[in-house]
GROMACS .gro file of C-alpha atoms in nm:
model
  265
    1UNK     CA    1   5.755   7.830  -1.524
    2UNK     CA    2   5.522   7.850  -1.224
    3UNK     CA    3   5.505   8.201  -1.078
    4UNK     CA    4   5.544   8.252  -0.704
    5UNK     CA    5   5.297   8.439  -0.481
    6UNK     CA    6   5.450   8.567  -0.159
    7UNK     CA    7   5.182   8.801  -0.023
    8UNK     CA    8   4.860   8.712   0.157
    9UNK     CA    9   4.719   9.036   0.015
   10UNK     CA   10   4.744   8.911  -0.342
   11UNK     CA   11   4.393   8.950  -0.497
   12UNK     CA   12   4.385   8.587  -0.608
   13UNK     CA   13   4.463   8.467  -0.257
   14UNK     CA   14   4.209   8.700  -0.100
   15UNK     CA   15   3.943   8.576  -0.341
   16UNK     CA   16   4.019   8.212  -0.267
   17UNK     CA   17   4.015   8.269   0.109
   18UNK     CA   18   3.669   8.425   0.083
   19UNK     CA   19   3.541   8.101  -0.070
   20UNK     CA   20   3.574   7.935   0.272
   21UNK     CA   21   3.241   8.110   0.338
   22UNK     CA   22   2.934   7.929   0.207
   23UNK     CA   23   2.751   8.244   0.102
   24UNK     CA   24   3.053   8.360  -0.095
   25UNK     CA   25   3.076   8.022  -0.270
   26UNK     CA   26   2.712   8.052  -0.365
   27UNK     CA   27   2.749   8.412  -0.479
   28UNK     CA   28   3.060   8.344  -0.687
   29UNK     CA   29   2.939   8.002  -0.803
   30UNK     CA   30   3.281   7.862  -0.719
   31UNK     CA   31   3.414   7.603  -0.475
   32UNK     CA   32   3.742   7.514  -0.306
   33UNK     CA   33   3.906   7.176  -0.345
   34UNK     CA   34   4.172   7.089  -0.084
   35UNK     CA   35   4.445   6.834  -0.152
   36UNK     CA   36   4.633   6.707  -0.455
   37UNK     CA   37   4.442   6.377  -0.470
   38UNK     CA   38   4.109   6.558  -0.452
   39UNK     CA   39   4.215   6.811  -0.714
   40UNK     CA   40   4.329   6.539  -0.953
   41UNK     CA   41   4.003   6.348  -0.909
   42UNK     CA   42   3.810   6.665  -0.983
   43UNK     CA   43   4.018   6.719  -1.297
   44UNK     CA   44   3.974   6.358  -1.409
   45UNK     CA   45   3.598   6.394  -1.365
   46UNK     CA   46   3.592   6.696  -1.595
   47UNK     CA   47   3.544   6.959  -1.325
   48UNK     CA   48   3.654   7.303  -1.445
   49UNK     CA   49   3.952   7.415  -1.235
   50UNK     CA   50   3.997   7.792  -1.239
   51UNK     CA   51   4.336   7.795  -1.070
   52UNK     CA   52   4.551   7.592  -0.836
   53UNK     CA   53   4.767   7.721  -0.551
   54UNK     CA   54   5.042   7.481  -0.447
   55UNK     CA   55   5.316   7.488  -0.186
   56UNK     CA   56   5.599   7.236  -0.182
   57UNK     CA   57   5.918   7.221   0.028
   58UNK     CA   58   6.179   7.146  -0.238
   59UNK     CA   59   6.372   7.384  -0.461
   60UNK     CA   60   6.235   7.219  -0.775
   61UNK     CA   61   6.076   7.505  -0.965
   62UNK     CA   62   5.841   7.272  -1.154
   63UNK     CA   63   5.691   7.124  -0.839
   64UNK     CA   64   5.524   6.781  -0.812
   65UNK     CA   65   5.471   6.603  -1.146
   66UNK     CA   66   5.092   6.611  -1.120
   67UNK     CA   67   5.097   6.990  -1.152
   68UNK     CA   68   5.236   6.950  -1.503
   69UNK     CA   69   4.925   6.749  -1.594
   70UNK     CA   70   4.705   7.041  -1.494
   71UNK     CA   71   4.925   7.297  -1.669
   72UNK     CA   72   4.914   7.092  -1.987
   73UNK     CA   73   4.534   7.103  -1.963
   74UNK     CA   74   4.542   7.483  -1.942
   75UNK     CA   75   4.486   7.524  -1.569
   76UNK     CA   76   4.652   7.826  -1.407
   77UNK     CA   77   4.896   7.697  -1.143
   78UNK     CA   78   5.060   7.924  -0.885
   79UNK     CA   79   5.327   7.843  -0.633
   80UNK     CA   80   5.264   8.009  -0.297
   81UNK     CA   81   5.498   8.071  -0.007
   82UNK     CA   82   5.437   7.861   0.308
   83UNK     CA   83   5.291   8.153   0.507
   84UNK     CA   84   5.053   8.229   0.220
   85UNK     CA   85   4.943   7.867   0.196
   86UNK     CA   86   4.883   7.861   0.572
   87UNK     CA   87   4.637   8.145   0.519
   88UNK     CA   88   4.471   7.976   0.226
   89UNK     CA   89   4.448   7.613   0.335
   90UNK     CA   90   4.213   7.440   0.577
   91UNK     CA   91   4.374   7.363   0.912
   92UNK     CA   92   4.733   7.421   1.011
   93UNK     CA   93   4.924   7.327   0.695
   94UNK     CA   94   5.222   7.486   0.528
   95UNK     CA   95   5.232   7.269   0.217
   96UNK     CA   96   4.989   7.104  -0.020
   97UNK     CA   97   4.746   7.238  -0.278
   98UNK     CA   98   4.413   7.418  -0.300
   99UNK     CA   99   4.210   7.469  -0.616
  100UNK     CA  100   3.936   7.714  -0.709
  101UNK     CA  101   3.684   7.532  -0.926
  102UNK     CA  102   3.339   7.553  -1.074
  103UNK     CA  103   3.091   7.325  -0.895
  104UNK     CA  104   2.959   7.036  -1.106
  105UNK     CA  105   2.596   7.081  -1.200
  106UNK     CA  106   2.379   6.774  -1.233
  107UNK     CA  107   2.000   6.766  -1.218
  108UNK     CA  108   1.802   6.473  -1.085
  109UNK     CA  109   1.666   6.398  -1.431
  110UNK     CA  110   2.021   6.372  -1.566
  111UNK     CA  111   2.121   6.077  -1.347
  112UNK     CA  112   2.177   5.767  -1.558
  113UNK     CA  113   2.063   5.460  -1.365
  114UNK     CA  114   2.166   5.177  -1.595
  115UNK     CA  115   2.086   4.819  -1.501
  116UNK     CA  116   1.994   4.728  -1.144
  117UNK     CA  117   2.080   5.062  -0.980
  118UNK     CA  118   2.173   5.111  -0.616
  119UNK     CA  119   2.104   5.467  -0.504
  120UNK     CA  120   2.170   5.637  -0.170
  121UNK     CA  121   1.939   5.918  -0.058
  122UNK     CA  122   2.051   6.146   0.225
  123UNK     CA  123   1.741   6.324   0.351
  124UNK     CA  124   1.799   6.642   0.549
  125UNK     CA  125   2.155   6.552   0.647
  126UNK     CA  126   2.314   6.867   0.785
  127UNK     CA  127   2.683   6.782   0.832
  128UNK     CA  128   2.897   6.805   0.517
  129UNK     CA  129   3.150   6.561   0.663
  130UNK     CA  130   2.877   6.296   0.682
  131UNK     CA  131   2.777   6.363   0.322
  132UNK     CA  132   3.136   6.317   0.211
  133UNK     CA  133   3.185   6.001   0.415
  134UNK     CA  134   2.871   5.843   0.267
  135UNK     CA  135   2.982   5.932  -0.086
  136UNK     CA  136   3.320   5.769  -0.017
  137UNK     CA  137   3.148   5.445   0.085
  138UNK     CA  138   2.908   5.465  -0.209
  139UNK     CA  139   3.210   5.490  -0.436
  140UNK     CA  140   3.373   5.191  -0.265
  141UNK     CA  141   3.076   4.959  -0.326
  142UNK     CA  142   3.005   5.088  -0.677
  143UNK     CA  143   2.673   5.255  -0.597
  144UNK     CA  144   2.498   5.423  -0.888
  145UNK     CA  145   2.440   5.766  -0.733
  146UNK     CA  146   2.404   5.967  -0.415
  147UNK     CA  147   2.115   6.212  -0.389
  148UNK     CA  148   2.094   6.478  -0.120
  149UNK     CA  149   1.725   6.546  -0.054
  150UNK     CA  150   1.628   6.863   0.132
  151UNK     CA  151   1.995   6.906   0.219
  152UNK     CA  152   2.095   7.137   0.501
  153UNK     CA  153   2.444   7.198   0.360
  154UNK     CA  154   2.585   7.286   0.020
  155UNK     CA  155   2.676   6.976  -0.172
  156UNK     CA  156   3.034   7.081  -0.249
  157UNK     CA  157   3.123   7.218   0.091
  158UNK     CA  158   3.502   7.180   0.135
  159UNK     CA  159   3.441   6.945   0.428
  160UNK     CA  160   3.225   6.719   0.210
  161UNK     CA  161   3.490   6.713  -0.062
  162UNK     CA  162   3.764   6.636   0.187
  163UNK     CA  163   3.566   6.364   0.370
  164UNK     CA  164   3.489   6.197   0.038
  165UNK     CA  165   3.860   6.199  -0.060
  166UNK     CA  166   3.750   6.359  -0.384
  167UNK     CA  167   3.515   6.073  -0.477
  168UNK     CA  168   3.231   6.325  -0.471
  169UNK     CA  169   3.353   6.412  -0.821
  170UNK     CA  170   3.360   6.047  -0.932
  171UNK     CA  171   3.018   5.934  -0.804
  172UNK     CA  172   2.712   6.088  -0.971
  173UNK     CA  173   2.579   6.324  -0.705
  174UNK     CA  174   2.294   6.574  -0.709
  175UNK     CA  175   2.060   6.762  -0.478
  176UNK     CA  176   1.682   6.802  -0.501
  177UNK     CA  177   1.370   6.851  -0.294
  178UNK     CA  178   1.253   6.542  -0.105
  179UNK     CA  179   0.916   6.509  -0.278
  180UNK     CA  180   1.085   6.534  -0.620
  181UNK     CA  181   1.336   6.266  -0.522
  182UNK     CA  182   1.066   6.026  -0.406
  183UNK     CA  183   0.863   6.081  -0.724
  184UNK     CA  184   1.177   6.018  -0.932
  185UNK     CA  185   1.253   5.695  -0.747
  186UNK     CA  186   0.899   5.572  -0.806
  187UNK     CA  187   0.901   5.671  -1.171
  188UNK     CA  188   1.221   5.472  -1.220
  189UNK     CA  189   1.088   5.164  -1.045
  190UNK     CA  190   1.324   5.155  -0.747
  191UNK     CA  191   1.223   4.980  -0.427
  192UNK     CA  192   1.279   5.217  -0.136
  193UNK     CA  193   1.419   5.120   0.203
  194UNK     CA  194   1.438   5.379   0.481
  195UNK     CA  195   1.666   5.333   0.779
  196UNK     CA  196   1.472   5.389   1.101
  197UNK     CA  197   1.571   5.303   1.456
  198UNK     CA  198   1.218   5.190   1.546
  199UNK     CA  199   1.163   4.975   1.236
  200UNK     CA  200   1.054   4.614   1.295
  201UNK     CA  201   1.229   4.475   0.987
  202UNK     CA  202   1.599   4.395   1.047
  203UNK     CA  203   1.817   4.525   0.765
  204UNK     CA  204   1.949   4.173   0.696
  205UNK     CA  205   1.598   4.045   0.615
  206UNK     CA  206   1.543   4.293   0.334
  207UNK     CA  207   1.642   4.213  -0.023
  208UNK     CA  208   1.853   4.474  -0.202
  209UNK     CA  209   1.915   4.262  -0.511
  210UNK     CA  210   1.680   4.455  -0.738
  211UNK     CA  211   1.680   4.827  -0.824
  212UNK     CA  212   1.709   4.981  -0.479
  213UNK     CA  213   1.722   5.314  -0.300
  214UNK     CA  214   1.852   5.337   0.057
  215UNK     CA  215   1.724   5.643   0.244
  216UNK     CA  216   1.897   5.780   0.553
  217UNK     CA  217   1.804   6.084   0.758
  218UNK     CA  218   1.984   6.325   0.983
  219UNK     CA  219   2.091   6.210   1.327
  220UNK     CA  220   1.909   6.496   1.499
  221UNK     CA  221   1.580   6.498   1.308
  222UNK     CA  222   1.554   6.154   1.151
  223UNK     CA  223   1.339   6.110   0.841
  224UNK     CA  224   1.046   6.336   0.757
  225UNK     CA  225   0.691   6.220   0.679
  226UNK     CA  226   0.776   6.213   0.310
  227UNK     CA  227   0.961   5.888   0.371
  228UNK     CA  228   0.681   5.712   0.563
  229UNK     CA  229   0.451   5.615   0.277
  230UNK     CA  230   0.323   5.260   0.246
  231UNK     CA  231   0.545   5.168  -0.045
  232UNK     CA  232   0.857   5.250   0.160
  233UNK     CA  233   0.997   4.971   0.378
  234UNK     CA  234   1.157   5.078   0.705
  235UNK     CA  235   1.459   4.873   0.817
  236UNK     CA  236   1.664   4.888   1.134
  237UNK     CA  237   2.011   4.800   1.257
  238UNK     CA  238   2.044   4.620   1.592
  239UNK     CA  239   2.141   4.843   1.883
  240UNK     CA  240   2.259   4.629   2.176
  241UNK     CA  241   2.427   4.892   2.390
  242UNK     CA  242   2.340   5.224   2.552
  243UNK     CA  243   2.341   5.424   2.228
  244UNK     CA  244   2.011   5.441   2.042
  245UNK     CA  245   2.149   5.521   1.697
  246UNK     CA  246   2.458   5.521   1.478
  247UNK     CA  247   2.626   5.796   1.283
  248UNK     CA  248   2.455   5.826   0.944
  249UNK     CA  249   2.776   5.744   0.758
  250UNK     CA  250   2.820   5.426   0.964
  251UNK     CA  251   2.462   5.322   0.895
  252UNK     CA  252   2.513   5.388   0.526
  253UNK     CA  253   2.826   5.172   0.525
  254UNK     CA  254   2.646   4.880   0.690
  255UNK     CA  255   2.354   4.895   0.448
  256UNK     CA  256   2.566   4.944   0.138
  257UNK     CA  257   2.796   4.655   0.213
  258UNK     CA  258   2.500   4.432   0.291
  259UNK     CA  259   2.355   4.530  -0.049
  260UNK     CA  260   2.689   4.452  -0.212
  261UNK     CA  261   2.707   4.113  -0.035
  262UNK     CA  262   2.358   4.019  -0.153
  263UNK     CA  263   2.423   4.130  -0.508
  264UNK     CA  264   2.742   3.924  -0.528
  265UNK     CA  265   2.591   3.608  -0.384
   0.00000   0.00000   0.00000
């Protein structure tokens, strides 16, 4: 039987709420996962779930069937009253689920590239929602990995998890310093393409059929000097209107689907 929590002052609830703060997540080495789909994807990927807080509107004491899957795996599941869940969840919600989990740990050297890899590098990207959106597209096209280089946000920020729809647990993802990432790409024989607004090579004229890394920078700062070496090819997307650039997740989608098109042809 799933026990009910009715007080926002419950120590478990107070602990989970504190994890909305990035420093607290780092200090506790724990993350929050919002949403049943995201929680299930984390579980399927082998992420350690400490406990799950769920709120559902029916009188069924067992709750949604997917909670039984977690309970069978030994995860602590708690039912919370709507006003408690409203305190715990992101945004104005009075039903759903939130999990406290241990963040996956994967080093750059642990990434398995396999045959003909397609890797996305996000260099200095500061918005977790953009990170999550890029991971979601990388998952859609079957990319090998997403690497956050010199990231300005924690990799498993709740916004990144939510924007990825939980695919951040399904796609191999890691974070590392920019110079280490570039050295790793070279050591593994990947051709490197960097998206730059001023580049003279249109993105459609580049070949992504071989082992490839696509590098995208932040919208505010662009790419650093690390990504301007001679063995890195800069490519651009056409900009016909008043705007001089696209959102990084949109650029990633265009490049990734062009890579997929070429690899299927």
